[in-house]
Amino acid sequence: MFEKFFPDEYVASTYVIPFEKLYEEGYRGVIFDIDNTLVPHGAPADERARKLFRRLGDIGFQSCLISNNQKPRVEMFNREIGTKYICNAHKPSTKNYIRAMELMGTDRSNTVFVGDQLFTDVWGAKRAGIRNILVKPIHPKEEIQIVLKRRLERIVLHFYKKGLKNKGN
């Protein structure tokens, strides 16, 4: 019942993802959500985010930000990053996941998506046919509509984790 929302992977943080390994596996593009994936909600790019995008470039990755936020928020974050971006993306609609791949010159087979929300980020990436990695939110302070979604996410993640345990047996 909940499987359509299950992430391909679930990790503690964007900053622990082994991007070098993903590149070795043939991935060439990474699409990121911004808020609570790369920085706390509404924050500018910090040193950790700047280092990550430099590292991705050094590895050989193309990158793109895809956010449901409006242009001023996305541009403020991207000022320090300097990557491609799409704002007002209407995730989980697949349209802008596809557009992000076009901007990066990648396709479904060599693109990975990283985000912190199941019902927008992960579900949209799954519907677009893109490998996806769910990360734990960076900061607990969130807007009320996200707080309500998090309660539902906990239920889905319970079944996701239960399924992982059962596969291990």
N, CA, C and O atoms as a DFTB+ gen file, in Angstrom:
676 C
 N C O
     1  1       0.811      -1.199       0.000
     2  2       0.000       0.000       0.000
     3  2       0.857       1.267       0.000
     4  3       0.574       2.210      -0.738
     5  1       1.894       1.287       0.820
     6  2       2.748       2.467       0.917
     7  2       3.966       2.403       0.003
     8  3       4.714       3.376      -0.090
     9  1       4.179       1.272      -0.676
    10  2       5.415       1.042      -1.424
    11  2       5.724       2.128      -2.443
    12  3       6.890       2.417      -2.710
    13  1       4.682       2.732      -3.015
    14  2       4.936       3.757      -4.032
    15  2       5.643       4.981      -3.453
    16  3       6.191       5.797      -4.194
    17  1       5.628       5.103      -2.131
    18  2       6.315       6.218      -1.474
    19  2       7.679       5.829      -0.913
    20  3       8.421       6.696      -0.451
    21  1       8.023       4.543      -0.945
    22  2       9.283       4.099      -0.362
    23  2      10.463       4.647      -1.162
    24  3      10.470       4.565      -2.390
    25  1      11.457       5.203      -0.477
    26  2      12.661       5.669      -1.177
    27  2      13.509       4.489      -1.637
    28  3      13.408       3.389      -1.094
    29  1      14.344       4.728      -2.641
    30  2      15.297       3.696      -3.053
    31  2      16.359       3.510      -1.977
    32  3      16.838       2.400      -1.743
    33  1      16.717       4.608      -1.328
    34  2      17.674       4.573      -0.213
    35  2      17.241       5.608       0.810
    36  3      16.566       6.582       0.476
    37  1      17.636       5.391       2.060
    38  2      17.334       6.329       3.138
    39  2      18.601       6.475       3.968
    40  3      19.068       5.509       4.569
    41  1      19.161       7.694       4.001
    42  2      20.416       7.935       4.711
    43  2      20.261       9.105       5.680
    44  3      19.296       9.865       5.607
    45  1      21.212       9.231       6.572
    46  2      21.147      10.250       7.617
    47  2      21.261      11.675       7.087
    48  3      20.657      12.591       7.644
    49  1      22.026      11.871       6.021
    50  2      22.309      13.234       5.565
    51  2      22.795      13.227       4.120
    52  3      23.407      12.265       3.656
    53  1      22.515      14.299       3.435
    54  2      23.068      14.501       2.086
    55  2      24.585      14.380       2.127
    56  3      25.212      13.886       1.190
    57  1      25.153      14.837       3.220
    58  2      26.608      14.963       3.319
    59  2      27.330      13.639       3.609
    60  3      28.556      13.618       3.722
    61  1      26.584      12.544       3.730
    62  2      27.221      11.232       3.883
    63  2      27.044      10.358       2.630
    64  3      27.509       9.218       2.599
    65  1      26.390      10.878       1.625
    66  2      26.179      10.105       0.396
    67  2      27.520       9.930      -0.317
    68  3      28.244      10.906      -0.511
    69  1      27.857       8.707      -0.708
    70  2      29.133       8.460      -1.390
    71  2      29.040       8.803      -2.890
    72  3      28.891       7.915      -3.730
    73  1      29.129      10.081      -3.205
    74  2      28.949      10.529      -4.588
    75  2      30.002       9.944      -5.531
    76  3      29.711       9.694      -6.700
    77  1      31.211       9.727      -5.039
    78  2      32.242       9.099      -5.881
    79  2      31.791       7.712      -6.333
    80  3      31.988       7.331      -7.486
    81  1      31.190       6.969      -5.424
    82  2      30.682       5.627      -5.745
    83  2      29.552       5.713      -6.774
    84  3      29.499       4.915      -7.710
    85  1      28.667       6.666      -6.603
    86  2      27.577       6.841      -7.575
    87  2      28.138       7.141      -8.964
    88  3      27.629       6.641      -9.968
    89  1      29.188       7.961      -9.014
    90  2      29.807       8.286     -10.307
    91  2      30.402       7.020     -10.929
    92  3      30.254       6.784     -12.128
    93  1      31.071       6.210     -10.111
    94  2      31.632       4.941     -10.596
    95  2      30.544       4.018     -11.132
    96  3      30.780       3.241     -12.057
    97  1      29.343       4.108     -10.544
    98  2      28.216       3.287     -10.986
    99  2      27.572       3.821     -12.267
   100  3      26.665       3.194     -12.814
   101  1      28.036       4.973     -12.746
   102  2      27.525       5.510     -14.010
   103  2      26.599       6.701     -13.889
   104  3      26.105       7.198     -14.901
   105  1      26.351       7.168     -12.684
   106  2      25.499       8.350     -12.517
   107  2      26.280       9.599     -12.894
   108  3      27.467       9.722     -12.591
   109  1      25.587      10.534     -13.569
   110  2      26.256      11.749     -14.040
   111  2      25.544      13.036     -13.639
   112  3      26.084      14.130     -13.809
   113  1      24.339      12.903     -13.110
   114  2      23.588      14.082     -12.694
   115  2      22.947      13.867     -11.340
   116  3      22.469      12.777     -11.028
   117  1      22.941      14.934     -10.529
   118  2      22.290      14.893      -9.221
   119  2      21.327      16.068      -9.123
   120  3      21.705      17.224      -9.316
   121  1      20.075      15.747      -8.820
   122  2      19.056      16.762      -8.586
   123  2      18.844      16.840      -7.078
   124  3      18.695      15.818      -6.409
   125  1      18.833      18.057      -6.554
   126  2      18.664      18.264      -5.115
   127  2      17.456      19.127      -4.802
   128  3      17.167      20.090      -5.512
   129  1      16.756      18.779      -3.742
   130  2      15.872      19.696      -3.053
   131  2      16.811      20.616      -2.248
   132  3      17.989      20.298      -2.083
   133  1      16.308      21.732      -1.757
   134  2      17.169      22.655      -0.993
   135  2      16.887      22.576       0.511
   136  3      17.720      22.114       1.291
   137  1      15.692      23.038       0.897
   138  2      15.381      23.201       2.319
   139  2      15.297      21.871       3.052
   140  3      14.566      20.963       2.656
   141  1      16.056      21.784       4.118
   142  2      16.177      20.624       4.993
   143  2      16.832      19.429       4.312
   144  3      16.902      18.343       4.886
   145  1      17.310      19.630       3.086
   146  2      18.108      18.623       2.389
   147  2      19.562      19.074       2.367
   148  3      20.468      18.296       2.666
   149  1      19.777      20.342       2.009
   150  2      21.131      20.909       1.938
   151  2      21.421      21.873       3.083
   152  3      22.547      21.937       3.578
   153  1      20.415      22.614       3.498
   154  2      20.532      23.595       4.592
   155  2      19.207      23.634       5.348
   156  3      18.195      23.157       4.835
   157  1      19.194      24.200       6.569
   158  2      17.917      24.382       7.262
   159  2      16.967      25.249       6.424
   160  3      17.402      26.025       5.573
   161  1      15.679      25.103       6.679
   162  2      14.664      25.823       5.911
   163  2      14.939      27.327       5.858
   164  3      15.068      27.979       6.893
   165  1      15.026      27.865       4.649
   166  2      15.205      29.295       4.443
   167  2      16.626      29.812       4.557
   168  3      16.859      31.001       4.337
   169  1      17.587      28.956       4.893
   170  2      18.973      29.397       5.111
   171  2      19.724      29.566       3.786
   172  3      19.413      28.900       2.799
   173  1      20.710      30.457       3.777
   174  2      21.573      30.557       2.591
   175  2      22.531      29.367       2.528
   176  3      22.647      28.602       3.485
   177  1      23.196      29.225       1.423
   178  2      24.198      28.154       1.286
   179  2      25.287      28.373       2.321
   180  3      25.793      29.484       2.472
   181  1      25.644      27.323       3.027
   182  2      26.712      27.399       4.019
   183  2      27.977      26.766       3.440
   184  3      27.987      26.301       2.301
   185  1      29.027      26.756       4.231
   186  2      30.310      26.228       3.754
   187  2      30.197      24.757       3.365
   188  3      30.799      24.323       2.383
   189  1      29.441      24.005       4.120
   190  2      29.273      22.584       3.817
   191  2      28.619      22.393       2.438
   192  3      29.044      21.536       1.663
   193  1      27.601      23.181       2.140
   194  2      26.931      23.088       0.832
   195  2      27.874      23.534      -0.285
   196  3      27.934      22.898      -1.337
   197  1      28.598      24.607      -0.066
   198  2      29.545      25.085      -1.095
   199  2      30.601      24.023      -1.385
   200  3      30.929      23.771      -2.545
   201  1      31.137      23.398      -0.331
   202  2      32.138      22.338      -0.508
   203  2      31.553      21.147      -1.269
   204  3      32.222      20.558      -2.118
   205  1      30.303      20.796      -0.958
   206  2      29.665      19.670      -1.640
   207  2      29.567      19.926      -3.145
   208  3      29.887      19.046      -3.944
   209  1      29.134      21.107      -3.528
   210  2      28.970      21.384      -4.958
   211  2      30.323      21.500      -5.674
   212  3      30.436      21.149      -6.848
   213  1      31.336      21.988      -4.973
   214  2      32.687      21.963      -5.566
   215  2      33.139      20.519      -5.767
   216  3      33.686      20.173      -6.814
   217  1      32.909      19.693      -4.771
   218  2      33.265      18.270      -4.846
   219  2      32.540      17.583      -6.001
   220  3      33.149      16.830      -6.761
   221  1      31.252      17.841      -6.131
   222  2      30.486      17.240      -7.222
   223  2      31.065      17.635      -8.576
   224  3      31.191      16.797      -9.469
   225  1      31.415      18.902      -8.726
   226  2      32.029      19.362      -9.970
   227  2      33.363      18.692     -10.228
   228  3      33.671      18.312     -11.358
   229  1      34.150      18.548      -9.179
   230  2      35.457      17.879      -9.323
   231  2      35.291      16.418      -9.727
   232  3      36.089      15.890     -10.501
   233  1      34.258      15.767      -9.204
   234  2      34.001      14.367      -9.556
   235  2      33.591      14.263     -11.024
   236  3      33.935      13.299     -11.707
   237  1      32.852      15.267     -11.500
   238  2      32.364      15.247     -12.878
   239  2      30.850      15.287     -12.996
   240  3      30.306      15.122     -14.088
   241  1      30.166      15.505     -11.878
   242  2      28.710      15.545     -11.880
   243  2      28.166      16.864     -12.420
   244  3      28.759      17.925     -12.227
   245  1      27.033      16.773     -13.095
   246  2      26.167      17.909     -13.361
   247  2      25.209      17.966     -12.176
   248  3      24.914      16.935     -11.572
   249  1      24.721      19.155     -11.836
   250  2      23.772      19.250     -10.733
   251  2      22.679      20.250     -11.063
   252  3      22.844      21.131     -11.907
   253  1      21.557      20.086     -10.373
   254  2      20.429      20.991     -10.547
   255  2      19.632      21.012      -9.254
   256  3      19.414      19.972      -8.632
   257  1      19.204      22.185      -8.855
   258  2      18.318      22.341      -7.708
   259  2      16.888      22.349      -8.232
   260  3      16.606      22.976      -9.254
   261  1      15.993      21.667      -7.551
   262  2      14.582      21.688      -7.928
   263  2      13.795      21.922      -6.647
   264  3      13.822      21.104      -5.727
   265  1      13.093      23.048      -6.602
   266  2      12.455      23.470      -5.366
   267  2      11.039      23.951      -5.626
   268  3      10.749      24.540      -6.668
   269  1      10.162      23.693      -4.667
   270  2       8.811      24.248      -4.741
   271  2       8.788      25.700      -4.273
   272  3       7.757      26.367      -4.364
   273  1       9.911      26.186      -3.777
   274  2      10.012      27.580      -3.358
   275  2       9.985      28.521      -4.557
   276  3      10.181      28.119      -5.704
   277  1       9.737      29.777      -4.246
   278  2       9.704      30.809      -5.283
   279  2      11.124      31.256      -5.638
   280  3      12.080      30.955      -4.924
   281  1      11.242      31.969      -6.739
   282  2      12.531      32.375      -7.297
   283  2      13.455      33.101      -6.307
   284  3      14.638      32.766      -6.252
   285  1      12.974      34.076      -5.525
   286  2      13.908      34.771      -4.612
   287  2      14.619      33.820      -3.640
   288  3      15.812      33.978      -3.381
   289  1      13.892      32.837      -3.106
   290  2      14.512      31.873      -2.173
   291  2      15.554      31.026      -2.881
   292  3      16.662      30.854      -2.372
   293  1      15.219      30.501      -4.034
   294  2      16.129      29.615      -4.755
   295  2      17.355      30.392      -5.230
   296  3      18.479      29.902      -5.120
   297  1      17.148      31.592      -5.755
   298  2      18.288      32.403      -6.207
   299  2      19.202      32.777      -5.055
   300  3      20.422      32.794      -5.216
   301  1      18.625      33.081      -3.883
   302  2      19.438      33.431      -2.710
   303  2      20.337      32.259      -2.337
   304  3      21.522      32.452      -2.067
   305  1      19.788      31.045      -2.319
   306  2      20.604      29.879      -1.999
   307  2      21.651      29.644      -3.089
   308  3      22.814      29.381      -2.785
   309  1      21.252      29.736      -4.327
   310  2      22.131      29.396      -5.451
   311  2      23.230      30.428      -5.705
   312  3      24.191      30.141      -6.419
   313  1      23.104      31.599      -5.141
   314  2      24.116      32.650      -5.320
   315  2      25.516      32.133      -4.972
   316  3      26.491      32.464      -5.646
   317  1      25.604      31.336      -3.938
   318  2      26.891      30.798      -3.485
   319  2      27.257      29.478      -4.163
   320  3      28.407      29.042      -4.104
   321  1      26.279      28.848      -4.804
   322  2      26.480      27.516      -5.386
   323  2      26.774      27.609      -6.877
   324  3      27.723      27.000      -7.370
   325  1      25.962      28.366      -7.584
   326  2      26.170      28.573      -9.014
   327  2      25.847      27.361      -9.869
   328  3      26.591      27.039     -10.795
   329  1      24.743      26.685      -9.568
   330  2      24.348      25.536     -10.384
   331  2      23.035      25.842     -11.101
   332  3      22.458      26.915     -10.926
   333  1      22.580      24.912     -11.890
   334  2      21.293      25.056     -12.566
   335  2      20.204      24.945     -11.504
   336  3      20.405      24.327     -10.458
   337  1      19.050      25.546     -11.781
   338  2      17.964      25.442     -10.810
   339  2      16.607      25.619     -11.479
   340  3      16.471      26.213     -12.549
   341  1      15.615      25.073     -10.790
   342  2      14.219      25.225     -11.180
   343  2      13.465      25.582      -9.912
   344  3      13.533      24.857      -8.919
   345  1      12.753      26.689      -9.942
   346  2      11.960      27.088      -8.783
   347  2      10.479      26.869      -9.098
   348  3      10.108      26.616     -10.245
   349  1       9.641      26.969      -8.067
   350  2       8.205      26.769      -8.222
   351  2       7.935      25.487      -9.019
   352  3       7.167      25.493      -9.981
   353  1       8.572      24.396      -8.606
   354  2       8.627      23.157      -9.388
   355  2       7.363      22.302      -9.338
   356  3       7.198      21.405     -10.165
   357  1       6.490      22.556      -8.404
   358  2       5.247      21.782      -8.271
   359  2       5.494      20.286      -8.043
   360  3       4.748      19.441      -8.538
   361  1       6.559      19.971      -7.282
   362  2       6.778      18.566      -6.932
   363  2       5.568      18.073      -6.145
   364  3       5.100      18.804      -5.272
   365  1       5.045      16.910      -6.392
   366  2       5.635      15.757      -7.051
   367  2       5.372      15.639      -8.558
   368  3       5.620      14.583      -9.140
   369  1       4.882      16.688      -9.186
   370  2       4.727      16.636     -10.640
   371  2       6.063      16.261     -11.276
   372  3       7.112      16.735     -10.838
   373  1       6.034      15.421     -12.298
   374  2       7.270      14.930     -12.919
   375  2       7.883      15.912     -13.914
   376  3       9.046      15.769     -14.292
   377  1       7.123      16.887     -14.328
   378  2       7.556      17.806     -15.393
   379  2       8.935      18.415     -15.140
   380  3       9.778      18.427     -16.037
   381  1       9.169      18.915     -13.943
   382  2      10.429      19.609     -13.681
   383  2      11.579      18.688     -13.307
   384  3      12.736      19.104     -13.364
   385  1      11.294      17.453     -12.927
   386  2      12.362      16.461     -12.795
   387  2      12.926      16.192     -14.199
   388  3      14.139      16.108     -14.391
   389  1      12.026      16.061     -15.160
   390  2      12.429      15.831     -16.550
   391  2      13.173      17.049     -17.086
   392  3      14.193      16.912     -17.761
   393  1      12.667      18.229     -16.787
   394  2      13.340      19.463     -17.218
   395  2      14.741      19.573     -16.611
   396  3      15.676      20.009     -17.282
   397  1      14.886      19.180     -15.351
   398  2      16.205      19.215     -14.698
   399  2      17.184      18.313     -15.441
   400  3      18.336      18.689     -15.659
   401  1      16.728      17.129     -15.826
   402  2      17.604      16.217     -16.584
   403  2      17.984      16.832     -17.925
   404  3      19.126      16.701     -18.366
   405  1      17.044      17.495     -18.571
   406  2      17.352      18.166     -19.843
   407  2      18.418      19.244     -19.632
   408  3      19.348      19.362     -20.430
   409  1      18.284      20.032     -18.556
   410  2      19.263      21.082     -18.263
   411  2      20.656      20.504     -18.019
   412  3      21.661      21.106     -18.397
   413  1      20.706      19.326     -17.381
   414  2      21.992      18.704     -17.057
   415  2      22.536      17.849     -18.191
   416  3      23.712      17.483     -18.178
   417  1      21.692      17.523     -19.180
   418  2      22.121      16.631     -20.253
   419  2      22.204      15.182     -19.799
   420  3      23.031      14.415     -20.290
   421  1      21.336      14.810     -18.852
   422  2      21.309      13.438     -18.338
   423  2      19.944      12.826     -18.632
   424  3      19.070      13.472     -19.209
   425  1      19.779      11.571     -18.226
   426  2      18.494      10.896     -18.408
   427  2      18.168      10.073     -17.163
   428  3      18.906      10.105     -16.178
   429  1      17.063       9.340     -17.214
   430  2      16.595       8.562     -16.056
   431  2      17.629       7.542     -15.582
   432  3      17.706       7.233     -14.393
   433  1      18.412       7.027     -16.509
   434  2      19.348       5.955     -16.151
   435  2      20.605       6.456     -15.448
   436  3      21.296       5.671     -14.798
   437  1      20.914       7.744     -15.565
   438  2      22.163       8.236     -14.968
   439  2      21.964       9.470     -14.080
   440  3      22.878      10.273     -13.892
   441  1      20.749       9.598     -13.541
   442  2      20.422      10.717     -12.663
   443  2      19.930      10.175     -11.329
   444  3      19.223       9.170     -11.275
   445  1      20.313      10.851     -10.264
   446  2      19.844      10.507      -8.923
   447  2      19.256      11.765      -8.296
   448  3      19.740      12.872      -8.535
   449  1      18.218      11.591      -7.498
   450  2      17.572      12.701      -6.807
   451  2      17.785      12.565      -5.310
   452  3      17.721      11.462      -4.767
   453  1      18.038      13.687      -4.638
   454  2      18.240      13.716      -3.189
   455  2      17.281      14.731      -2.571
   456  3      17.286      15.904      -2.945
   457  1      16.451      14.272      -1.615
   458  2      15.513      15.163      -0.951
   459  2      15.101      14.639       0.404
   460  3      15.422      13.507       0.767
   461  1      14.384      15.468       1.156
   462  2      14.028      15.119       2.539
   463  2      12.549      14.798       2.747
   464  3      12.158      14.455       3.862
   465  1      11.719      14.897       1.715
   466  2      10.289      14.637       1.900
   467  2       9.808      13.500       0.999
   468  3      10.139      13.440      -0.185
   469  1       9.024      12.609       1.585
   470  2       8.509      11.458       0.836
   471  2       7.451      11.843      -0.188
   472  3       7.510      11.398      -1.334
   473  1       6.484      12.663       0.210
   474  2       5.309      12.891      -0.625
   475  2       5.514      13.921      -1.726
   476  3       4.673      14.038      -2.618
   477  1       6.587      14.652      -1.685
   478  2       6.905      15.576      -2.780
   479  2       8.166      15.089      -3.487
   480  3       8.117      14.704      -4.655
   481  1       9.280      15.107      -2.788
   482  2      10.588      14.803      -3.377
   483  2      10.682      13.373      -3.919
   484  3      10.885      13.163      -5.115
   485  1      10.534      12.405      -3.028
   486  2      10.743      10.999      -3.395
   487  2       9.669      10.514      -4.357
   488  3       9.975       9.874      -5.363
   489  1       8.424      10.815      -4.052
   490  2       7.346      10.336      -4.910
   491  2       7.462      10.913      -6.318
   492  3       7.234      10.209      -7.302
   493  1       7.816      12.194      -6.412
   494  2       8.009      12.798      -7.730
   495  2       9.145      12.140      -8.496
   496  3       9.017      11.867      -9.689
   497  1      10.254      11.884      -7.816
   498  2      11.400      11.241      -8.466
   499  2      11.042       9.822      -8.905
   500  3      11.402       9.397     -10.003
   501  1      10.334       9.096      -8.048
   502  2       9.917       7.731      -8.401
   503  2       9.002       7.761      -9.622
   504  3       9.155       6.951     -10.537
   505  1       8.066       8.681      -9.635
   506  2       7.139       8.787     -10.763
   507  2       7.869       9.165     -12.045
   508  3       7.448       8.782     -13.136
   509  1       8.960       9.915     -11.916
   510  2       9.757      10.303     -13.084
   511  2      10.743       9.200     -13.493
   512  3      11.409       9.315     -14.522
   513  1      10.837       8.139     -12.694
   514  2      11.723       7.027     -13.017
   515  2      13.172       7.269     -12.653
   516  3      14.075       6.703     -13.268
   517  1      13.402       8.123     -11.639
   518  2      14.760       8.488     -11.229
   519  2      15.098       7.813      -9.898
   520  3      14.274       7.791      -8.984
   521  1      16.301       7.267      -9.794
   522  2      16.771       6.748      -8.506
   523  2      16.701       7.884      -7.497
   524  3      17.024       9.029      -7.815
   525  1      16.279       7.562      -6.282
   526  2      16.098       8.608      -5.281
   527  2      16.690       8.202      -3.944
   528  3      16.718       7.027      -3.578
   529  1      17.162       9.213      -3.228
   530  2      17.729       9.023      -1.894
   531  2      17.019       9.986      -0.955
   532  3      17.075      11.202      -1.139
   533  1      16.358       9.439       0.043
   534  2      15.722      10.245       1.074
   535  2      16.746      10.509       2.160
   536  3      17.451       9.597       2.591
   537  1      16.829      11.762       2.607
   538  2      17.706      12.120       3.720
   539  2      16.851      12.610       4.884
   540  3      15.751      13.126       4.690
   541  1      17.370      12.440       6.083
   542  2      16.672      12.958       7.262
   543  2      16.726      14.485       7.216
   544  3      17.739      15.056       6.812
   545  1      15.645      15.146       7.624
   546  2      15.645      16.616       7.623
   547  2      16.766      17.172       8.497
   548  3      17.045      16.642       9.572
   549  1      17.396      18.227       8.036
   550  2      18.499      18.847       8.759
   551  2      18.038      19.488      10.062
   552  3      18.732      19.408      11.076
   553  1      16.864      20.126      10.038
   554  2      16.423      20.918      11.189
   555  2      14.954      20.627      11.481
   556  3      14.158      20.499      10.551
   557  1      14.578      20.521      12.765
   558  2      13.187      20.195      13.097
   559  2      12.185      21.331      12.868
   560  3      10.987      21.070      12.762
   561  1      12.643      22.580      12.789
   562  2      11.723      23.708      12.627
   563  2      11.253      23.755      11.171
   564  3      12.051      23.950      10.254
   565  1       9.936      23.571      10.975
   566  2       9.376      23.562       9.628
   567  2       8.018      24.246       9.615
   568  3       7.409      24.466      10.662
   569  1       7.547      24.582       8.408
   570  2       6.229      25.177       8.244
   571  2       5.163      24.156       8.623
   572  3       5.402      22.952       8.537
   573  1       3.986      24.625       9.043
   574  2       2.945      23.748       9.572
   575  2       2.510      22.675       8.576
   576  3       2.269      21.537       8.979
   577  1       2.403      23.006       7.286
   578  2       1.965      21.990       6.322
   579  2       2.992      20.866       6.203
   580  3       2.625      19.724       5.925
   581  1       4.265      21.173       6.408
   582  2       5.303      20.143       6.364
   583  2       5.269      19.310       7.646
   584  3       5.474      18.097       7.609
   585  1       5.011      19.967       8.779
   586  2       4.902      19.238      10.052
   587  2       3.797      18.185       9.949
   588  3       3.970      17.056      10.409
   589  1       2.677      18.549       9.353
   590  2       1.569      17.599       9.202
   591  2       1.952      16.449       8.276
   592  3       1.611      15.299       8.550
   593  1       2.658      16.745       7.179
   594  2       3.107      15.688       6.275
   595  2       4.101      14.760       6.966
   596  3       4.113      13.557       6.705
   597  1       4.932      15.310       7.843
   598  2       5.929      14.489       8.551
   599  2       5.245      13.397       9.381
   600  3       5.772      12.291       9.504
   601  1       4.082      13.703       9.946
   602  2       3.363      12.689      10.727
   603  2       2.979      11.508       9.843
   604  3       3.111      10.354      10.250
   605  1       2.507      11.795       8.642
   606  2       2.162      10.731       7.696
   607  2       3.420      10.004       7.219
   608  3       3.416       8.786       7.041
   609  1       4.498      10.770       7.014
   610  2       5.760      10.156       6.597
   611  2       6.246       9.130       7.611
   612  3       6.776       8.086       7.232
   613  1       6.068       9.422       8.907
   614  2       6.504       8.475       9.947
   615  2       5.822       7.117       9.784
   616  3       6.437       6.074      10.007
   617  1       4.556       7.138       9.397
   618  2       3.825       5.881       9.187
   619  2       4.430       5.127       8.005
   620  3       4.703       3.931       8.101
   621  1       4.636       5.822       6.900
   622  2       5.207       5.191       5.707
   623  2       6.602       4.655       6.011
   624  3       6.927       3.531       5.628
   625  1       7.428       5.441       6.692
   626  2       8.790       5.005       7.011
   627  2       8.802       3.813       7.966
   628  3       9.718       2.991       7.917
   629  1       7.806       3.713       8.824
   630  2       7.693       2.542       9.687
   631  2       7.594       1.276       8.833
   632  3       8.296       0.295       9.076
   633  1       6.716       1.315       7.836
   634  2       6.542       0.141       6.966
   635  2       7.751      -0.072       6.062
   636  3       8.094      -1.210       5.742
   637  1       8.394       1.012       5.652
   638  2       9.619       0.903       4.854
   639  2      10.702       0.174       5.658
   640  3      11.317      -0.771       5.163
   641  1      10.927       0.610       6.883
   642  2      11.949      -0.008       7.736
   643  2      11.595      -1.453       8.076
   644  3      12.471      -2.316       8.133
   645  1      10.318      -1.708       8.300
   646  2       9.855      -3.071       8.583
   647  2      10.150      -3.971       7.392
   648  3      10.579      -5.112       7.566
   649  1       9.926      -3.470       6.198
   650  2      10.221      -4.229       4.979
   651  2      11.711      -4.509       4.826
   652  3      12.097      -5.590       4.381
   653  1      12.547      -3.545       5.191
   654  2      13.992      -3.759       5.138
   655  2      14.416      -4.857       6.106
   656  3      15.249      -5.698       5.770
   657  1      13.839      -4.849       7.314
   658  2      14.153      -5.880       8.303
   659  2      13.755      -7.252       7.799
   660  3      14.499      -8.219       7.959
   661  1      12.579      -7.338       7.190
   662  2      12.092      -8.610       6.676
   663  2      12.970      -9.137       5.532
   664  3      13.158     -10.347       5.399
   665  1      13.500      -8.236       4.718
   666  2      14.407      -8.655       3.627
   667  2      15.698      -9.218       4.185
   668  3      16.305     -10.110       3.593
   669  1      16.121      -8.685       5.345
   670  2      17.360      -9.137       5.981
   671  2      17.263     -10.525       6.592
   672  3      18.280     -11.179       6.824
   673  1      16.047     -10.974       6.851
   674  2      15.845     -12.298       7.487
   675  2      15.857     -13.410       6.474
   676  3      15.703     -14.577       6.835
